[in-house]
Short mmCIF file of C-alpha atoms and ligand atoms in Angstrom, two decimals:
data_model
loop_
_atom_site.label_atom_id
_atom_site.label_comp_id
_atom_site.label_asym_id
_atom_site.label_seq_id
_atom_site.Cartn_x
_atom_site.Cartn_y
_atom_site.Cartn_z
CA UNK A 365 51.49 -54.19 -72.85
CA UNK A 366 49.67 -51.37 -74.61
CA UNK A 367 49.37 -51.33 -78.40
CA UNK A 368 51.62 -48.46 -79.45
CA UNK A 369 49.71 -45.44 -80.77
CA UNK A 370 51.32 -44.22 -83.98
CA UNK A 371 48.77 -41.89 -85.55
CA UNK A 372 50.29 -38.67 -84.13
CA UNK A 373 53.65 -38.93 -85.83
CA UNK A 374 53.38 -41.41 -88.70
CA UNK A 375 55.18 -40.06 -91.76
CA UNK A 376 55.83 -36.78 -89.97
CA UNK A 377 58.71 -34.82 -88.54
CA UNK A 378 58.63 -32.11 -85.88
CA UNK A 379 59.69 -28.57 -86.78
CA UNK A 380 57.87 -26.95 -83.89
CA UNK A 381 54.77 -28.32 -85.50
CA UNK A 382 54.15 -31.72 -87.07
CA UNK A 383 54.72 -31.63 -90.83
CA UNK A 384 54.92 -34.36 -93.46
CA UNK A 385 58.50 -35.48 -94.09
CA UNK A 386 59.75 -34.57 -97.56
CA UNK A 387 62.21 -37.47 -97.55
CA UNK A 388 61.44 -41.17 -97.65
CA UNK A 389 59.70 -43.36 -95.11
CA UNK A 390 60.99 -46.30 -93.11
CA UNK A 391 59.20 -48.97 -91.07
CA UNK A 392 59.69 -49.08 -87.32
CA UNK A 393 60.71 -52.70 -86.83
CA UNK A 394 60.36 -54.57 -83.53
CA UNK A 395 63.68 -56.43 -83.35
CA UNK A 396 62.28 -59.29 -81.23
CA UNK A 397 59.55 -60.25 -83.72
CA UNK A 398 60.26 -58.46 -86.98
CA UNK A 399 56.79 -56.85 -86.74
CA UNK A 400 56.26 -53.38 -88.21
CA UNK A 401 55.10 -51.00 -85.47
CA UNK A 402 54.55 -47.93 -87.66
CA UNK A 403 56.02 -45.88 -90.50
CA UNK A 404 58.56 -43.15 -89.87
CA UNK A 405 58.90 -40.02 -91.94
CA UNK A 406 62.56 -39.52 -92.85
CA UNK A 407 63.83 -35.95 -93.08
CA UNK A 408 65.77 -34.94 -96.20
CA UNK A 409 68.10 -32.02 -96.88
CA UNK A 410 65.25 -29.61 -97.56
CA UNK A 411 63.66 -30.56 -94.25
CA UNK A 412 66.98 -29.86 -92.52
CA UNK A 413 67.19 -26.44 -94.22
CA UNK A 414 63.68 -25.57 -93.11
CA UNK A 415 64.33 -26.83 -89.60
CA UNK A 416 67.52 -24.77 -89.20
CA UNK A 417 65.75 -21.66 -90.50
CA UNK A 418 62.90 -22.01 -87.98
CA UNK A 419 65.26 -22.91 -85.12
CA UNK A 420 67.53 -19.92 -85.80
CA UNK A 421 64.51 -17.61 -85.74
CA UNK A 422 63.17 -19.04 -82.49
CA UNK A 423 66.48 -19.20 -80.59
CA UNK A 424 67.05 -15.51 -79.62
CA UNK A 425 63.59 -15.28 -78.04
CA UNK A 426 64.22 -18.48 -76.09
CA UNK A 427 67.63 -17.26 -74.90
CA UNK A 428 65.99 -14.03 -73.73
CA UNK A 429 63.26 -15.90 -71.83
CA UNK A 430 63.58 -15.33 -68.08
CA UNK A 431 65.70 -18.02 -66.47
CA UNK A 432 62.95 -19.06 -64.09
CA UNK A 433 60.54 -19.67 -66.97
CA UNK A 434 63.12 -21.85 -68.76
CA UNK A 435 63.59 -23.76 -65.51
CA UNK A 436 59.84 -24.16 -65.04
CA UNK A 437 59.44 -25.68 -68.51
CA UNK A 438 62.25 -28.15 -67.86
CA UNK A 439 60.70 -29.17 -64.55
CA UNK A 440 57.46 -29.78 -66.44
CA UNK A 441 59.42 -31.92 -68.92
CA UNK A 442 60.60 -33.99 -65.94
CA UNK A 443 57.07 -34.35 -64.63
CA UNK A 444 55.73 -35.42 -68.02
CA UNK A 445 58.50 -37.98 -68.40
CA UNK A 446 57.17 -39.65 -65.25
CA UNK A 447 53.53 -39.21 -66.24
CA UNK A 448 54.16 -40.78 -69.67
CA UNK A 449 56.56 -43.44 -68.41
CA UNK A 450 54.33 -46.35 -69.44
CA UNK A 451 54.16 -45.21 -73.07
CA UNK A 452 57.86 -44.33 -73.28
CA UNK A 453 58.88 -47.61 -71.67
CA UNK A 454 56.59 -49.68 -73.93
CA UNK A 455 58.25 -48.13 -76.95
CA UNK A 456 61.74 -48.57 -75.52
CA UNK A 457 60.97 -52.28 -74.98
CA UNK A 458 59.37 -52.92 -78.35
CA UNK A 459 61.31 -50.56 -80.61
CA UNK A 460 64.76 -51.11 -79.08
CA UNK A 461 64.53 -54.61 -77.57
CA UNK A 462 65.14 -53.28 -74.05
CA UNK A 463 64.18 -55.36 -71.04
CA UNK A 464 61.70 -53.47 -68.80
CA UNK A 465 64.19 -52.72 -65.97
CA UNK A 466 66.59 -51.15 -68.50
CA UNK A 467 63.79 -49.02 -69.95
CA UNK A 468 62.70 -47.99 -66.43
CA UNK A 469 66.26 -47.12 -65.40
CA UNK A 470 66.72 -45.06 -68.55
CA UNK A 471 63.53 -43.15 -67.91
CA UNK A 472 64.46 -42.46 -64.28
CA UNK A 473 67.93 -41.25 -65.33
CA UNK A 474 66.32 -38.99 -67.95
CA UNK A 475 63.98 -37.61 -65.28
CA UNK A 476 66.94 -36.81 -63.00
CA UNK A 477 68.74 -35.14 -65.90
CA UNK A 478 65.71 -32.99 -66.62
CA UNK A 479 65.80 -31.77 -63.02
CA UNK A 480 69.52 -31.10 -63.24
CA UNK A 481 68.97 -29.15 -66.47
CA UNK A 482 66.18 -27.19 -64.79
CA UNK A 483 68.73 -26.02 -62.20
CA UNK A 484 71.14 -24.76 -64.88
CA UNK A 485 69.44 -21.52 -65.98
CA UNK A 486 69.76 -20.06 -62.46
CA UNK A 487 73.55 -20.55 -62.26
CA UNK A 488 76.04 -17.72 -62.65
CA UNK A 489 77.00 -17.37 -66.30
CA UNK A 490 80.27 -15.53 -65.95
CA UNK A 491 83.03 -13.90 -63.99
CA UNK A 492 84.30 -10.36 -63.59
CA UNK A 493 88.04 -9.81 -64.09
CA UNK A 494 90.19 -6.86 -63.00
CA UNK A 495 91.55 -4.51 -65.62
CA UNK A 496 94.86 -2.69 -66.10
CA UNK A 497 92.83 0.20 -67.55
CA UNK A 498 91.34 2.50 -64.90
CA UNK A 499 87.55 2.61 -65.06
CA UNK A 500 87.22 -0.57 -67.07
CA UNK A 501 85.18 -3.69 -66.10
CA UNK A 502 85.93 -7.03 -67.77
CA UNK A 503 83.00 -9.40 -67.94
CA UNK A 504 83.57 -12.92 -69.17
CA UNK A 505 80.29 -14.66 -69.83
CA UNK A 506 78.92 -17.80 -71.32
CA UNK A 507 76.38 -17.30 -74.08
CA UNK A 508 74.36 -19.79 -76.14
CA UNK A 509 75.84 -21.26 -79.29
CA UNK A 510 72.64 -20.76 -81.25
CA UNK A 511 71.33 -23.87 -83.03
CA UNK A 512 72.75 -27.14 -81.67
CA UNK A 513 72.42 -30.37 -83.65
CA UNK A 514 72.16 -33.54 -81.54
CA UNK A 515 72.78 -36.90 -83.26
CA UNK A 516 71.95 -39.86 -81.05
CA UNK A 517 72.32 -43.66 -81.23
CA UNK A 518 69.69 -46.34 -80.71
CA UNK A 519 70.98 -48.18 -77.66
CA UNK A 520 69.89 -45.72 -74.92
CA UNK A 521 67.91 -43.40 -77.17
CA UNK A 522 66.12 -41.43 -74.50
CA UNK A 523 69.09 -40.86 -72.23
CA UNK A 524 71.76 -40.26 -74.86
CA UNK A 525 69.59 -37.79 -76.77
CA UNK A 526 68.41 -35.97 -73.67
CA UNK A 527 71.85 -35.65 -72.08
CA UNK A 528 72.58 -33.09 -74.81
CA UNK A 529 69.08 -31.78 -75.57
CA UNK A 530 68.30 -30.81 -71.97
CA UNK A 531 71.42 -28.78 -71.08
CA UNK A 532 71.54 -27.24 -74.55
CA UNK A 533 67.98 -25.97 -74.13
CA UNK A 534 68.54 -24.95 -70.51
CA UNK A 535 71.40 -22.70 -71.63
CA UNK A 536 69.34 -20.90 -74.25
CA UNK A 537 70.07 -22.81 -77.46
CA UNK A 538 67.58 -24.11 -80.00
CA UNK A 539 68.05 -27.83 -80.65
CA UNK A 540 67.58 -30.08 -83.67
CA UNK A 541 67.55 -33.70 -82.53
CA UNK A 542 68.25 -36.41 -85.09
CA UNK A 543 67.50 -39.74 -83.45
CA UNK A 544 68.60 -43.00 -85.07
CA UNK A 545 65.87 -44.32 -87.36
CA UNK A 546 65.86 -47.55 -85.29
CA UNK A 547 64.85 -45.70 -82.12
CA UNK A 548 63.16 -42.57 -83.44
CA UNK A 549 59.87 -43.02 -81.60
CA UNK A 550 61.02 -43.29 -77.99
CA UNK A 551 64.23 -41.37 -78.75
CA UNK A 552 62.61 -38.46 -80.55
CA UNK A 553 59.00 -38.31 -81.68
CA UNK A 554 57.48 -38.88 -78.24
CA UNK A 555 59.91 -36.33 -76.82
CA UNK A 556 58.90 -33.69 -79.38
CA UNK A 557 55.33 -33.95 -78.19
CA UNK A 558 56.35 -34.00 -74.55
CA UNK A 559 58.46 -30.81 -74.74
CA UNK A 560 55.70 -29.03 -76.64
CA UNK A 561 53.18 -30.04 -73.98
CA UNK A 562 55.59 -28.81 -71.29
CA UNK A 563 55.34 -25.33 -72.78
CA UNK A 564 58.56 -25.06 -74.78
CA UNK A 565 58.01 -22.26 -77.30
CA UNK A 566 57.39 -23.39 -80.84
CA UNK A 567 60.47 -23.81 -83.01
CA UNK A 568 62.98 -24.21 -80.16
CA UNK A 569 63.12 -28.02 -80.41
CA UNK A 570 62.95 -30.03 -83.63
CA UNK A 571 62.99 -33.79 -84.20
CA UNK A 572 64.16 -35.10 -87.56
CA UNK A 573 64.23 -38.89 -87.79
CA UNK A 574 66.68 -40.23 -90.32
CA UNK A 575 69.90 -42.06 -91.02
CA UNK A 576 73.34 -41.02 -92.22
CA UNK A 577 72.12 -38.68 -94.97
CA UNK A 578 69.92 -36.67 -92.59
CA UNK A 579 72.72 -36.51 -90.02
CA UNK A 580 75.21 -35.45 -92.67
CA UNK A 581 72.94 -32.62 -93.86
CA UNK A 582 72.68 -31.39 -90.27
CA UNK A 583 76.44 -31.57 -89.70
CA UNK A 584 77.18 -29.68 -92.93
CA UNK A 585 74.57 -26.97 -92.45
CA UNK A 586 76.31 -23.63 -91.83
CA UNK A 587 73.43 -22.49 -89.62
CA UNK A 588 74.15 -25.20 -87.04
CA UNK A 589 76.71 -23.91 -84.56
CA UNK A 590 77.51 -27.14 -82.78
CA UNK A 591 77.11 -30.87 -83.27
CA UNK A 592 76.79 -33.16 -80.28
CA UNK A 593 77.29 -36.68 -81.57
CA UNK A 594 77.06 -40.00 -79.77
CA UNK A 595 77.75 -43.06 -81.88
CA UNK A 596 80.46 -45.08 -83.58
CA UNK A 597 84.07 -44.02 -83.89
CA UNK A 598 83.98 -44.37 -87.69
CA UNK A 599 81.08 -41.93 -88.10
CA UNK A 600 82.46 -39.69 -85.33
CA UNK A 601 85.73 -39.31 -87.23
CA UNK A 602 83.87 -38.18 -90.38
CA UNK A 603 81.80 -35.71 -88.40
CA UNK A 604 84.91 -34.43 -86.63
CA UNK A 605 86.61 -33.87 -89.97
CA UNK A 606 83.66 -31.94 -91.37
CA UNK A 607 83.27 -29.83 -88.26
CA UNK A 608 87.01 -29.17 -88.18
CA UNK A 609 86.89 -27.90 -91.74
CA UNK A 610 83.88 -25.72 -90.93
CA UNK A 611 85.40 -24.58 -87.60
CA UNK A 612 82.25 -25.80 -85.89
CA UNK A 613 82.15 -26.87 -82.26
CA UNK A 614 81.74 -30.64 -81.96
CA UNK A 615 81.32 -33.01 -79.02
CA UNK A 616 82.08 -36.64 -79.92
CA UNK A 617 81.17 -39.52 -77.59
CA UNK A 618 82.24 -42.64 -79.46
CA UNK A 619 82.84 -46.36 -79.20
CA UNK A 620 84.73 -48.31 -76.57
CA UNK A 621 86.47 -51.61 -75.88
CA UNK A 622 86.43 -51.46 -72.15
CA UNK A 623 88.63 -53.56 -69.90
CA UNK A 624 87.94 -55.08 -66.51
CA UNK A 625 91.17 -55.97 -64.71
CA UNK A 626 90.86 -58.72 -62.10
CA UNK A 627 93.88 -58.80 -59.77
CA UNK A 628 94.85 -61.95 -57.91
CA UNK A 629 93.62 -60.59 -54.56
CA UNK A 630 90.14 -59.65 -55.91
CA UNK A 631 86.87 -60.82 -54.39
CA UNK A 632 85.96 -63.14 -57.27
CA UNK A 633 82.32 -63.50 -56.34
CA UNK A 634 81.85 -59.73 -56.57
CA UNK A 635 84.14 -59.42 -59.61
CA UNK A 636 82.19 -62.04 -61.55
CA UNK A 637 78.88 -60.41 -60.62
CA UNK A 638 80.19 -57.02 -61.79
CA UNK A 639 81.54 -58.67 -64.93
CA UNK A 640 78.23 -60.32 -65.81
CA UNK A 641 76.40 -57.04 -65.41
CA UNK A 642 79.01 -55.04 -67.33
CA UNK A 643 79.24 -57.57 -70.17
CA UNK A 644 75.64 -58.71 -70.66
CA UNK A 645 73.35 -55.80 -69.70
CA UNK A 646 71.25 -54.69 -72.70
CA UNK A 647 72.75 -57.57 -74.68
CA UNK A 648 76.15 -55.88 -74.42
CA UNK A 649 75.01 -53.03 -76.66
CA UNK A 650 76.52 -50.35 -74.45
CA UNK A 651 79.50 -48.15 -75.26
CA UNK A 652 80.92 -48.90 -71.79
CA UNK A 653 80.33 -52.66 -72.06
CA UNK A 654 82.99 -54.78 -70.35
CA UNK A 655 84.40 -56.18 -73.59
CA UNK A 656 87.79 -57.33 -72.33
CA UNK A 657 88.27 -59.28 -69.10
CA UNK A 658 91.93 -59.29 -68.09
CA UNK A 659 92.46 -61.75 -65.26
CA UNK A 660 95.62 -62.54 -63.31
CA UNK A 661 96.69 -66.13 -64.03
CA UNK A 662 96.30 -67.48 -60.48
CA UNK A 663 92.57 -66.66 -60.33
CA UNK A 664 91.62 -66.96 -64.01
CA UNK A 665 90.19 -70.50 -63.81
CA UNK A 666 87.89 -69.70 -60.91
CA UNK A 667 86.83 -66.35 -62.43
CA UNK A 668 85.85 -68.04 -65.70
CA UNK A 669 83.91 -70.71 -63.79
CA UNK A 670 81.96 -68.13 -61.75
CA UNK A 671 81.27 -65.87 -64.73
CA UNK A 672 80.16 -68.82 -66.90
CA UNK A 673 77.77 -69.97 -64.15
CA UNK A 674 76.21 -66.51 -64.07
CA UNK A 675 76.02 -66.32 -67.88
CA UNK A 676 74.35 -69.72 -68.14
CA UNK A 677 71.54 -68.58 -65.84
CA UNK A 678 70.54 -65.62 -68.07
CA UNK A 679 67.34 -66.08 -70.05
CA UNK A 680 67.16 -64.70 -73.59
CA UNK A 681 63.90 -63.82 -75.34
CA UNK A 682 61.30 -61.25 -76.33
CA UNK A 683 61.20 -58.66 -73.51
CA UNK A 684 57.64 -57.67 -74.43
CA UNK A 685 56.40 -61.23 -73.94
CA UNK A 686 57.68 -62.07 -70.47
CA UNK A 687 60.56 -61.63 -68.04
CA UNK A 688 63.96 -62.17 -69.67
CA UNK A 689 67.47 -60.96 -68.87
CA UNK A 690 68.54 -60.39 -72.47
CA UNK A 691 66.36 -59.17 -75.34
CA UNK A 692 67.23 -59.25 -79.03
CA UNK A 693 70.13 -57.48 -80.68
CA UNK A 694 68.98 -54.39 -82.56
CA UNK A 695 69.15 -55.84 -86.09
CA UNK A 696 70.38 -58.79 -88.19
CA UNK A 697 73.58 -57.03 -89.20
CA UNK A 698 74.59 -56.51 -85.57
CA UNK A 699 73.75 -60.13 -84.66
CA UNK A 700 75.81 -61.39 -87.61
CA UNK A 701 78.71 -59.15 -86.61
CA UNK A 702 78.75 -60.54 -83.05
CA UNK A 703 78.59 -64.09 -84.37
CA UNK A 704 81.44 -63.46 -86.82
CA UNK A 705 83.74 -61.99 -84.14
CA UNK A 706 83.12 -64.98 -81.87
CA UNK A 707 83.55 -67.54 -84.65
CA UNK A 708 86.77 -65.97 -85.92
CA UNK A 709 88.19 -65.85 -82.39
CA UNK A 710 87.24 -69.48 -81.77
CA UNK A 711 88.91 -70.43 -85.06
CA UNK A 712 92.06 -68.72 -83.73
CA UNK A 713 92.01 -70.80 -80.52
CA UNK A 714 89.55 -69.19 -78.10
CA UNK A 715 86.98 -71.42 -76.39
CA UNK A 716 83.27 -70.65 -75.91
CA UNK A 717 82.86 -71.83 -72.30
CA UNK A 718 79.18 -70.94 -72.45
CA UNK A 719 76.97 -69.45 -75.21
CA UNK A 720 78.27 -68.68 -78.68
CA UNK A 721 75.23 -69.89 -80.62
CA UNK A 722 73.07 -67.28 -82.35
CA UNK A 723 69.37 -67.76 -82.98
CA UNK A 724 68.28 -65.05 -85.38
CA UNK A 725 68.66 -61.73 -83.58
CA UNK A 726 68.96 -63.45 -80.21
CA UNK A 727 72.44 -64.09 -78.87
CA UNK A 728 73.08 -65.74 -75.50
CA UNK A 729 75.43 -64.47 -72.80
CA UNK A 730 78.78 -65.84 -73.93
CA UNK A 731 82.08 -66.33 -72.11
CA UNK A 732 85.22 -66.87 -74.19
CA UNK A 733 88.39 -68.21 -72.55
CA UNK A 734 91.88 -68.33 -74.05
CA UNK A 735 91.49 -64.98 -75.79
CA UNK A 736 94.79 -63.47 -76.94
CA UNK A 737 95.47 -59.84 -77.98
CA UNK A 738 95.55 -60.71 -81.68
CA UNK A 739 91.96 -62.05 -81.74
CA UNK A 740 89.01 -59.92 -82.92
CA UNK A 741 87.26 -60.59 -79.61
CA UNK A 742 90.08 -58.61 -78.00
CA UNK A 743 90.72 -55.92 -80.59
CA UNK A 744 87.18 -55.09 -81.79
CA UNK A 745 84.23 -53.40 -80.15
CA UNK A 746 81.80 -56.35 -80.18
CA UNK A 747 78.63 -54.53 -79.04
CA UNK A 748 77.11 -57.84 -78.04
CA UNK A 749 76.77 -60.04 -74.91
CA UNK A 750 80.27 -61.52 -75.03
CA UNK A 751 82.88 -61.61 -72.26
CA UNK A 752 86.32 -62.46 -73.71
CA UNK A 753 88.82 -63.49 -70.99
CA UNK A 754 92.56 -62.88 -71.38
CA UNK A 755 95.15 -63.97 -68.81
CA UNK A 756 98.02 -61.78 -67.56
CA UNK A 757 100.86 -62.27 -65.09
CA UNK A 758 102.01 -58.89 -63.78
CA UNK A 759 100.36 -55.53 -63.07
CA UNK A 760 102.62 -53.97 -65.71
CA UNK A 761 101.37 -56.46 -68.28
CA UNK A 762 97.74 -55.68 -67.35
CA UNK A 763 98.34 -51.94 -67.83
CA UNK A 764 99.99 -52.55 -71.21
CA UNK A 765 97.10 -54.77 -72.32
CA UNK A 766 94.45 -52.24 -71.31
CA UNK A 767 96.34 -49.41 -72.99
CA UNK A 768 96.96 -51.37 -76.19
CA UNK A 769 93.46 -50.49 -77.39
CA UNK A 770 92.99 -47.25 -79.33
CA UNK A 771 89.74 -46.77 -77.40
CA UNK A 772 89.72 -45.21 -73.95
CA UNK A 773 86.18 -44.93 -72.63
CA UNK A 774 85.73 -46.91 -69.40
CA UNK A 775 87.72 -49.42 -67.35
CA UNK A 776 87.43 -51.23 -64.03
CA UNK A 777 89.96 -52.71 -61.62
CA UNK A 778 89.17 -55.32 -58.96
CA UNK A 779 91.51 -55.94 -56.05
CA UNK A 780 91.51 -56.15 -52.25
CA UNK A 781 94.33 -53.64 -51.86
CA UNK A 782 92.89 -50.22 -52.60
CA UNK A 783 96.39 -48.75 -52.94
CA UNK A 784 97.43 -51.32 -55.56
CA UNK A 785 94.17 -51.08 -57.51
CA UNK A 786 94.29 -47.29 -57.44
CA UNK A 787 97.92 -47.17 -58.55
CA UNK A 788 97.02 -49.37 -61.49
CA UNK A 789 93.81 -47.49 -62.27
CA UNK A 790 95.58 -44.14 -62.45
CA UNK A 791 97.86 -45.44 -65.22
CA UNK A 792 95.02 -46.55 -67.51
CA UNK A 793 94.26 -44.47 -70.61
CA UNK A 794 90.58 -44.33 -69.95
CA UNK A 795 88.17 -41.44 -69.45
CA UNK A 796 86.42 -43.28 -66.61
CA UNK A 797 87.86 -45.90 -64.24
CA UNK A 798 85.92 -47.71 -61.53
CA UNK A 799 87.64 -49.59 -58.72
CA UNK A 800 85.83 -52.71 -57.47
CA UNK A 801 82.91 -52.06 -59.80
CA UNK A 802 82.18 -52.64 -63.47
CA UNK A 803 82.56 -50.46 -66.54
CA UNK A 804 78.93 -49.51 -67.21
CA UNK A 805 78.49 -46.48 -64.99
CA UNK A 806 76.77 -43.23 -65.80
CA UNK A 807 75.93 -40.69 -63.11
CA UNK A 808 74.37 -37.61 -64.66
CA UNK A 809 76.03 -35.22 -62.19
CA UNK A 810 79.57 -36.44 -62.97
CA UNK A 811 81.26 -35.43 -66.26
CA UNK A 812 81.20 -38.40 -68.64
CA UNK A 813 83.44 -39.09 -71.62
CA UNK A 814 86.37 -40.92 -73.15
CA UNK A 815 89.91 -40.59 -74.41
CA UNK A 816 91.63 -41.65 -77.63
CA UNK A 817 89.32 -43.20 -80.20
CA UNK A 818 86.40 -42.92 -77.74
CA UNK A 819 85.94 -39.21 -78.23
CA UNK A 820 87.47 -35.78 -78.67
CA UNK A 821 87.76 -34.98 -74.99
CA UNK A 822 84.32 -33.48 -74.56
CA UNK A 823 82.42 -34.24 -71.37
CA UNK A 824 78.71 -34.35 -70.62
CA UNK A 825 77.12 -34.03 -67.20
CA UNK A 826 77.41 -31.88 -64.10
CA UNK A 827 79.54 -28.76 -64.52
CA UNK A 828 80.95 -29.97 -67.86
CA UNK A 829 77.65 -29.37 -69.65
CA UNK A 830 77.99 -25.60 -69.11
CA UNK A 831 81.23 -25.66 -71.05
CA UNK A 832 79.95 -27.96 -73.79
CA UNK A 833 76.74 -26.20 -74.70
CA UNK A 834 77.82 -22.55 -74.58
CA UNK A 835 80.52 -20.36 -76.04
CA UNK A 836 82.26 -17.58 -74.14
CA UNK A 837 82.49 -13.89 -74.70
CA UNK A 838 84.59 -11.10 -73.15
CA UNK A 839 82.71 -7.86 -72.76
CA UNK A 840 84.61 -4.87 -71.43
CA UNK A 841 82.94 -1.65 -70.37
CA UNK A 842 84.70 1.73 -69.84
CA UNK A 843 83.08 4.10 -67.39
CA UNK A 844 83.59 6.93 -69.90
CA UNK A 845 85.17 7.49 -73.31
CA UNK A 846 88.98 7.54 -73.43
CA UNK A 847 91.66 8.91 -75.78
CA UNK A 848 94.35 6.76 -77.43
CA UNK A 849 97.56 8.27 -78.89
CA UNK A 850 96.11 7.90 -82.42
P1 NAD B 1518 76.43 -44.94 -85.72
O1 NAD B 1518 77.62 -44.07 -85.64
O2 NAD B 1518 76.24 -45.78 -86.90
O3 NAD B 1518 75.09 -44.06 -85.57
C1 NAD B 1518 74.92 -43.09 -84.56
C2 NAD B 1518 74.06 -41.95 -85.09
O4 NAD B 1518 74.75 -41.31 -86.16
C3 NAD B 1518 72.72 -42.39 -85.66
O5 NAD B 1518 71.76 -41.42 -85.34
C4 NAD B 1518 72.98 -42.44 -87.17
O6 NAD B 1518 71.82 -42.29 -87.93
C5 NAD B 1518 73.91 -41.26 -87.32
N1 NAD B 1518 74.76 -41.29 -88.51
C6 NAD B 1518 75.21 -42.37 -89.19
N2 NAD B 1518 76.01 -41.97 -90.20
C7 NAD B 1518 76.08 -40.62 -90.15
C8 NAD B 1518 76.76 -39.64 -90.92
N3 NAD B 1518 77.53 -39.96 -91.94
N4 NAD B 1518 76.62 -38.34 -90.58
C9 NAD B 1518 75.86 -37.99 -89.53
N5 NAD B 1518 75.18 -38.87 -88.76
C10 NAD B 1518 75.30 -40.18 -89.06
O7 NAD B 1518 76.46 -45.76 -84.37
P2 NAD B 1518 75.70 -47.10 -84.03
O8 NAD B 1518 76.51 -48.22 -84.53
O9 NAD B 1518 74.30 -47.04 -84.41
O10 NAD B 1518 75.77 -47.01 -82.44
C11 NAD B 1518 76.63 -47.75 -81.69
C12 NAD B 1518 77.96 -47.06 -81.50
O11 NAD B 1518 77.77 -45.91 -80.68
C13 NAD B 1518 78.96 -47.91 -80.76
O12 NAD B 1518 80.23 -47.75 -81.32
C14 NAD B 1518 78.91 -47.36 -79.36
O13 NAD B 1518 80.07 -47.60 -78.59
C15 NAD B 1518 78.69 -45.91 -79.61
N6 NAD B 1518 78.12 -45.27 -78.42
C16 NAD B 1518 78.90 -44.40 -77.71
C17 NAD B 1518 78.40 -43.82 -76.54
C18 NAD B 1518 79.24 -42.86 -75.71
O14 NAD B 1518 78.69 -42.16 -74.86
N7 NAD B 1518 80.55 -42.81 -75.90
C19 NAD B 1518 77.10 -44.13 -76.12
C20 NAD B 1518 76.34 -45.03 -76.88
C21 NAD B 1518 76.85 -45.58 -78.03
#
C-alpha cells in the first residue's frame, strides 16, 4: 500500500484554489490503528462566507457554459476517477476502514455516476404548453438553483458526496461540498483536485472539511439555495427545520432500520447469504443495513443456524494489512454504541449465537436470536455488524413488525411464491423493497430514497436527479404586445 501523500491539502480548504483554513485543524485518524495520517484544515463561518461569495460569482458563467463542454468535463472527471483509483482506494481503506472490494465498488459506482451526470446536460430541460391566449407560448423549464450545499457522511464518502455533486454540477449549479471530517480526504480533498484537473472552471466546486459547526454555517447561509444532506435522522431533522424556516430547498437522506422478512417457503441458503451480506458488509455501517431479520417461526431455527455459520467464517482486522471481511468501526464512540445495544438486548433476553465481543474498534459479525420488538437491537439503528432475529407467525404480523419502525428506507422479502412475496412487499412502508435479495442495493440509474424518518421524500438517481437539483420556471412569450381592459 502506498504511503498517503498529504502535502497538497494539509491544513487547507478548497475555494477554487487551495487556501489555509481559518478554522481549527483536526487529525485524520486511521480507525484500524489509531495512526495520524495527516492534519485537516477545518473551515469556519468566515470560510463558508467566502466560499459562498466565490461560488455565487462563478455559477452564472458555469450555467451558461455550452452543454457539451459541461459534459466533456464530467467525462474527464470519470476518466480521472479511474486513473487515480489506487490513491482514492488507499485513502478509502485507511481513512474509513473500508475493505478493498468495498472501496473498489464505491469507486466504480462513482465512475458510472460521473458518466450518467455527463449525459444530463444534453437532456431536454423543459416543455411547451398550449395557451388560452392567442399568440402566446408557454415554456416551462428547469433552471439551476444557484449554489448547492452538499453535506455527506463518512461511510461511503465518495459515492454519497458525488451522487449530489455530479448532477448538481451537470445541471449548472455551483457546489460547496462539506465532507465529514472523518472522511474528508477521499470524500472531498482528493475530489477537489480531481475536478480542477478535469477542467472545471475555478470557483464552481468548493470543498470545506468540517463537522457540525461548518455544516450548520452552510445550512444557515442565505446565499445557499439548496442543501443536499445525507446522514443521521437527528441532524437531518435540525437541518430540515432550519431550511423550512428559510424556505430553502432541502433533500434529506437519513437513517434506517431495515427489515428482511423471511417467509416459511423461502430458499434459506440464499436468504442467509443475502442476510450476511446485508447485515455485515462494511461492518454494518450502511444506511440500508439489514438491521432486523424477521423470520417465520417454522424456519427460524434453520435460518439462525445458517446465518451464524456464515457470520462465524468472517475475518475481522485491519483492511490495509491483509485480506479481511470486516474492517474496524469508524471510531470508539460508534464501537461503544454497538456494544451497548447488544449488551442491553442480551440483558433483556436476547442471545448472542455468534459474536458479541468487541475488541477496541473491531466488532465481529454478530447474530442475535430471541430479539423482541421492545429491545434496542430491534428499535434502534445499530450501524454495526449485528443481525438481530425476531420470529413471527403470520404475514400480517410480519407487515406490522416491519411498519412499526419510524424509519422507512429499505426492506427485503424472501419467499418462493412471487405473488405472496410481492403482495407483502407492496404493503411495507419503505422507500425501496427488494424481493429475494437483501436491503443494501443502490443502482445509480434508479431513484433512491426513503420514507418516514428516513428522509423527506427526495430521491437521488436517474430521472429524479433532474427534479432534485433544479428549480422550475414558467416563461410565457406573446407574439406582440396586447391590451388589457385597464
Ligand atoms: P451525522 O448526521 O452525524 O453526520 C453526517 C454529516 O452531517 C457529516 O458531514 C457531519 O459533519 C454533518 N453534520 C453533523 N452535525 C451537523 C449540523 N448540526 N449541521 C450540519 N451538518 C452537520 O451522521 P453520521 O452518524 O456520521 O452518519 C451515519 C448516519 O447517516 C446513519 O444514520 C446512516 O443511516 C445515515 N446515512 C444515510 C444514508 C442515506 O442515503 N439515507 C446514507 C449513508 C448514511
